[in-house]
């Protein structure tokens, strides 16, 4: 390990310790996944010096990498496990999928912007994360070919929970999604019990918009 790598690892440890003190990290497994995944590898070079600050950062194309606090909270709410298959909507930088890949059997992730999907796939390949499958498409439609999923996580703000995603959730599974208007959302978890869904609220948040047939319309310049 080089001196620079040791510095980055120490900063990652300090960040994860902060998340644990704040209550965002609640389990040993999630703590270890956050320690294992090098967040700086998912951030453009010009912003990598901020990789281990507890804040969201731009990744280009109008998108962001989520705040580490939110990644930890959403991961814990999803209740990941080594026998589970997860669907992620909104690959973005690829960081959230990478964290989940350390906790789950498989991660299927959908991204609507081809360039972001390409960058994320490159990072997964370089890091050897071979249990992540990426697709370019409308995330609000999910990925029905591999349904049902043990858990579904949406990393963009939706005006309502897409029905397509609810249909693709396994009985007993959790769907974690920010729902609200364009400027502010409430983080929600829906747990499926047969044909009914028990919903919980887990605090306010701000995400980029979930664009698609069952989300927000794409705004043209």
CSV table of C-alpha atoms in Angstrom, one decimal:
chain,number,residue,atom,x,y,z
A,1,UNK,CA,0.0,0.0,0.0
A,2,UNK,CA,1.4,3.4,-1.0
A,3,UNK,CA,1.5,6.4,1.3
A,4,UNK,CA,-1.4,8.0,-0.7
A,5,UNK,CA,-3.5,4.8,-0.3
A,6,UNK,CA,-2.9,4.8,3.4
A,7,UNK,CA,-4.1,8.4,3.7
A,8,UNK,CA,-7.2,7.6,1.7
A,9,UNK,CA,-7.9,4.5,3.8
A,10,UNK,CA,-7.5,6.5,7.1
A,11,UNK,CA,-9.9,9.1,5.8
A,12,UNK,CA,-12.4,6.4,4.9
A,13,UNK,CA,-12.1,4.9,8.3
A,14,UNK,CA,-12.7,8.3,9.9
A,15,UNK,CA,-15.8,8.9,7.7
A,16,UNK,CA,-17.3,5.5,8.6
A,17,UNK,CA,-16.6,6.1,12.3
A,18,UNK,CA,-18.5,9.4,12.0
A,19,UNK,CA,-21.5,7.7,10.3
A,20,UNK,CA,-21.6,5.1,13.0
A,21,UNK,CA,-21.6,7.8,15.8
A,22,UNK,CA,-24.4,9.6,14.0
A,23,UNK,CA,-26.5,6.4,13.8
A,24,UNK,CA,-26.5,6.1,10.0
A,25,UNK,CA,-24.5,2.8,10.3
A,26,UNK,CA,-26.2,0.3,12.5
A,27,UNK,CA,-24.8,-3.1,11.6
A,28,UNK,CA,-21.3,-4.5,11.4
A,29,UNK,CA,-21.9,-5.8,7.9
A,30,UNK,CA,-22.8,-2.3,6.5
A,31,UNK,CA,-19.8,-0.8,8.3
A,32,UNK,CA,-17.5,-3.3,6.7
A,33,UNK,CA,-18.9,-2.7,3.2
A,34,UNK,CA,-18.4,1.0,3.5
A,35,UNK,CA,-14.8,0.4,4.6
A,36,UNK,CA,-14.2,-2.0,1.8
A,37,UNK,CA,-15.5,0.2,-1.1
A,38,UNK,CA,-13.1,3.0,-2.2
A,39,UNK,CA,-15.6,5.9,-2.7
A,40,UNK,CA,-12.9,8.0,-4.4
A,41,UNK,CA,-12.9,5.6,-7.4
A,42,UNK,CA,-16.5,6.6,-8.2
A,43,UNK,CA,-15.8,10.4,-8.2
A,44,UNK,CA,-14.3,12.5,-11.1
A,45,UNK,CA,-10.7,13.4,-10.6
A,46,UNK,CA,-11.4,17.1,-9.9
A,47,UNK,CA,-13.5,16.3,-6.9
A,48,UNK,CA,-11.7,13.3,-5.5
A,49,UNK,CA,-10.1,15.3,-2.7
A,50,UNK,CA,-13.6,15.5,-1.2
A,51,UNK,CA,-14.3,11.8,-1.5
A,52,UNK,CA,-14.4,11.2,2.2
A,53,UNK,CA,-16.3,14.3,3.3
A,54,UNK,CA,-19.9,13.6,4.3
A,55,UNK,CA,-21.5,15.4,1.4
A,56,UNK,CA,-23.0,14.8,-2.1
A,57,UNK,CA,-20.7,15.6,-5.0
A,58,UNK,CA,-21.3,16.3,-8.7
A,59,UNK,CA,-20.3,13.6,-11.1
A,60,UNK,CA,-21.3,15.4,-14.3
A,61,UNK,CA,-24.3,15.3,-16.6
A,62,UNK,CA,-26.4,17.0,-14.0
A,63,UNK,CA,-26.1,14.0,-11.5
A,64,UNK,CA,-24.5,13.5,-8.1
A,65,UNK,CA,-22.9,10.8,-5.9
A,66,UNK,CA,-25.1,10.6,-2.8
A,67,UNK,CA,-24.0,11.8,0.6
A,68,UNK,CA,-22.3,8.9,2.5
A,69,UNK,CA,-24.8,9.4,5.4
A,70,UNK,CA,-27.7,8.7,2.9
A,71,UNK,CA,-26.0,5.7,1.3
A,72,UNK,CA,-25.6,4.2,4.8
A,73,UNK,CA,-29.2,4.9,5.9
A,74,UNK,CA,-30.7,3.5,2.6
A,75,UNK,CA,-28.5,0.5,2.7
A,76,UNK,CA,-29.5,-0.3,6.3
A,77,UNK,CA,-33.2,0.2,5.4
A,78,UNK,CA,-32.9,-2.3,2.5
A,79,UNK,CA,-31.9,-5.1,5.0
A,80,UNK,CA,-29.3,-6.6,2.6
A,81,UNK,CA,-28.0,-10.2,3.1
A,82,UNK,CA,-25.6,-12.6,1.3
A,83,UNK,CA,-28.5,-14.6,-0.2
A,84,UNK,CA,-30.4,-11.6,-1.6
A,85,UNK,CA,-30.7,-10.1,-5.0
A,86,UNK,CA,-31.2,-6.4,-5.2
A,87,UNK,CA,-32.6,-4.1,-7.9
A,88,UNK,CA,-31.1,-0.5,-7.9
A,89,UNK,CA,-32.8,2.2,-9.9
A,90,UNK,CA,-30.3,5.0,-10.8
A,91,UNK,CA,-26.8,3.6,-11.1
A,92,UNK,CA,-25.3,7.1,-11.2
A,93,UNK,CA,-21.6,6.9,-10.1
A,94,UNK,CA,-22.0,3.2,-9.2
A,95,UNK,CA,-21.0,3.7,-5.6
A,96,UNK,CA,-24.3,2.6,-4.0
A,97,UNK,CA,-24.3,-0.5,-6.2
A,98,UNK,CA,-20.7,-1.2,-5.2
A,99,UNK,CA,-21.6,-1.1,-1.5
A,100,UNK,CA,-24.6,-3.4,-2.0
A,101,UNK,CA,-22.4,-5.8,-4.0
A,102,UNK,CA,-20.3,-6.4,-0.8
A,103,UNK,CA,-23.5,-7.3,1.1
A,104,UNK,CA,-25.7,-9.2,-1.4
A,105,UNK,CA,-25.6,-12.2,-3.8
A,106,UNK,CA,-26.3,-10.0,-6.8
A,107,UNK,CA,-27.1,-6.4,-7.7
A,108,UNK,CA,-29.0,-5.4,-10.9
A,109,UNK,CA,-28.8,-1.7,-11.5
A,110,UNK,CA,-30.5,0.4,-14.2
A,111,UNK,CA,-29.3,3.8,-15.4
A,112,UNK,CA,-30.9,6.0,-18.0
A,113,UNK,CA,-27.8,7.9,-19.0
A,114,UNK,CA,-25.5,5.7,-21.1
A,115,UNK,CA,-22.3,7.6,-20.2
A,116,UNK,CA,-22.8,7.1,-16.5
A,117,UNK,CA,-23.6,3.4,-16.9
A,118,UNK,CA,-20.4,3.0,-18.9
A,119,UNK,CA,-18.3,4.8,-16.3
A,120,UNK,CA,-19.8,2.7,-13.5
A,121,UNK,CA,-19.3,-0.6,-15.3
A,122,UNK,CA,-15.6,0.4,-15.8
A,123,UNK,CA,-15.2,1.0,-12.1
A,124,UNK,CA,-16.9,-2.3,-11.2
A,125,UNK,CA,-14.6,-4.1,-13.6
A,126,UNK,CA,-11.4,-2.5,-12.3
A,127,UNK,CA,-12.4,-3.3,-8.7
A,128,UNK,CA,-13.4,-6.9,-9.5
A,129,UNK,CA,-17.0,-6.4,-8.5
A,130,UNK,CA,-18.4,-9.2,-10.7
A,131,UNK,CA,-21.8,-9.6,-9.1
A,132,UNK,CA,-23.2,-6.3,-10.5
A,133,UNK,CA,-25.1,-6.3,-13.8
A,134,UNK,CA,-25.9,-2.9,-15.4
A,135,UNK,CA,-28.5,-1.9,-17.9
A,136,UNK,CA,-29.3,1.3,-19.7
A,137,UNK,CA,-33.0,2.1,-19.7
A,138,UNK,CA,-36.1,3.6,-18.0
A,139,UNK,CA,-35.6,2.7,-14.3
A,140,UNK,CA,-39.2,3.4,-13.4
A,141,UNK,CA,-40.1,0.3,-15.3
A,142,UNK,CA,-37.6,-1.8,-13.2
A,143,UNK,CA,-36.0,-4.9,-14.7
A,144,UNK,CA,-38.8,-7.5,-14.9
A,145,UNK,CA,-36.7,-10.2,-16.5
A,146,UNK,CA,-35.1,-11.0,-13.1
A,147,UNK,CA,-38.0,-10.2,-10.8
A,148,UNK,CA,-39.0,-10.7,-8.1
A,149,UNK,CA,-36.3,-9.0,-6.1
A,150,UNK,CA,-35.5,-9.3,-2.4
A,151,UNK,CA,-35.1,-5.6,-2.2
A,152,UNK,CA,-35.4,-2.5,-4.5
A,153,UNK,CA,-33.5,0.8,-3.9
A,154,UNK,CA,-34.2,4.0,-5.8
A,155,UNK,CA,-31.5,6.6,-5.7
A,156,UNK,CA,-33.6,9.5,-7.3
A,157,UNK,CA,-36.6,11.4,-6.1
A,158,UNK,CA,-40.0,10.2,-7.4
A,159,UNK,CA,-43.3,12.0,-7.5
A,160,UNK,CA,-44.9,8.7,-6.4
A,161,UNK,CA,-43.8,5.1,-6.0
A,162,UNK,CA,-43.8,3.4,-9.4
A,163,UNK,CA,-46.3,0.6,-9.6
A,164,UNK,CA,-43.9,-1.4,-11.8
A,165,UNK,CA,-41.3,-1.5,-9.0
A,166,UNK,CA,-43.9,-2.6,-6.4
A,167,UNK,CA,-44.9,-5.5,-8.7
A,168,UNK,CA,-41.3,-6.6,-8.9
A,169,UNK,CA,-40.7,-6.8,-5.2
A,170,UNK,CA,-40.7,-10.2,-3.5
A,171,UNK,CA,-43.1,-10.9,-0.6
A,172,UNK,CA,-41.4,-9.7,2.5
A,173,UNK,CA,-39.0,-7.5,0.6
A,174,UNK,CA,-38.2,-3.8,1.2
A,175,UNK,CA,-38.5,-1.0,-1.4
A,176,UNK,CA,-36.5,2.1,-0.3
A,177,UNK,CA,-37.3,5.3,-2.3
A,178,UNK,CA,-37.4,9.1,-1.9
A,179,UNK,CA,-40.9,10.5,-2.7
A,180,UNK,CA,-41.9,14.1,-3.0
A,181,UNK,CA,-41.7,17.1,-5.2
A,182,UNK,CA,-38.8,18.3,-7.3
A,183,UNK,CA,-37.0,20.1,-4.5
A,184,UNK,CA,-37.6,17.9,-1.4
A,185,UNK,CA,-38.6,14.3,-0.7
A,186,UNK,CA,-39.4,12.0,2.2
A,187,UNK,CA,-37.4,8.8,2.4
A,188,UNK,CA,-39.9,5.9,2.5
A,189,UNK,CA,-39.6,2.2,3.0
A,190,UNK,CA,-42.4,0.0,1.8
A,191,UNK,CA,-42.4,-3.6,2.9
A,192,UNK,CA,-44.5,-6.0,0.9
A,193,UNK,CA,-47.0,-8.4,2.6
A,194,UNK,CA,-48.9,-10.2,-0.2
A,195,UNK,CA,-50.8,-7.5,-2.1
A,196,UNK,CA,-50.4,-4.9,0.6
A,197,UNK,CA,-47.5,-2.6,1.4
A,198,UNK,CA,-46.6,-1.3,4.9
A,199,UNK,CA,-45.0,2.1,4.6
A,200,UNK,CA,-42.6,3.9,6.9
A,201,UNK,CA,-41.1,7.4,6.7
A,202,UNK,CA,-37.4,7.9,7.5
A,203,UNK,CA,-36.8,11.6,7.2
A,204,UNK,CA,-36.4,14.3,4.6
A,205,UNK,CA,-33.9,14.3,1.8
A,206,UNK,CA,-33.0,15.9,-1.5
A,207,UNK,CA,-32.2,13.8,-4.6
A,208,UNK,CA,-32.0,14.4,-8.3
A,209,UNK,CA,-35.3,13.7,-10.1
A,210,UNK,CA,-36.4,10.1,-11.1
A,211,UNK,CA,-37.1,10.6,-14.8
A,212,UNK,CA,-39.2,8.1,-16.7
A,213,UNK,CA,-42.6,6.9,-17.7
A,214,UNK,CA,-43.6,6.4,-14.0
A,215,UNK,CA,-41.5,9.3,-12.7
A,216,UNK,CA,-40.9,12.9,-13.8
A,217,UNK,CA,-40.9,13.9,-17.5
A,218,UNK,CA,-37.6,14.7,-19.0
A,219,UNK,CA,-37.1,18.4,-19.4
A,220,UNK,CA,-35.8,19.6,-22.7
A,221,UNK,CA,-33.6,22.6,-23.1
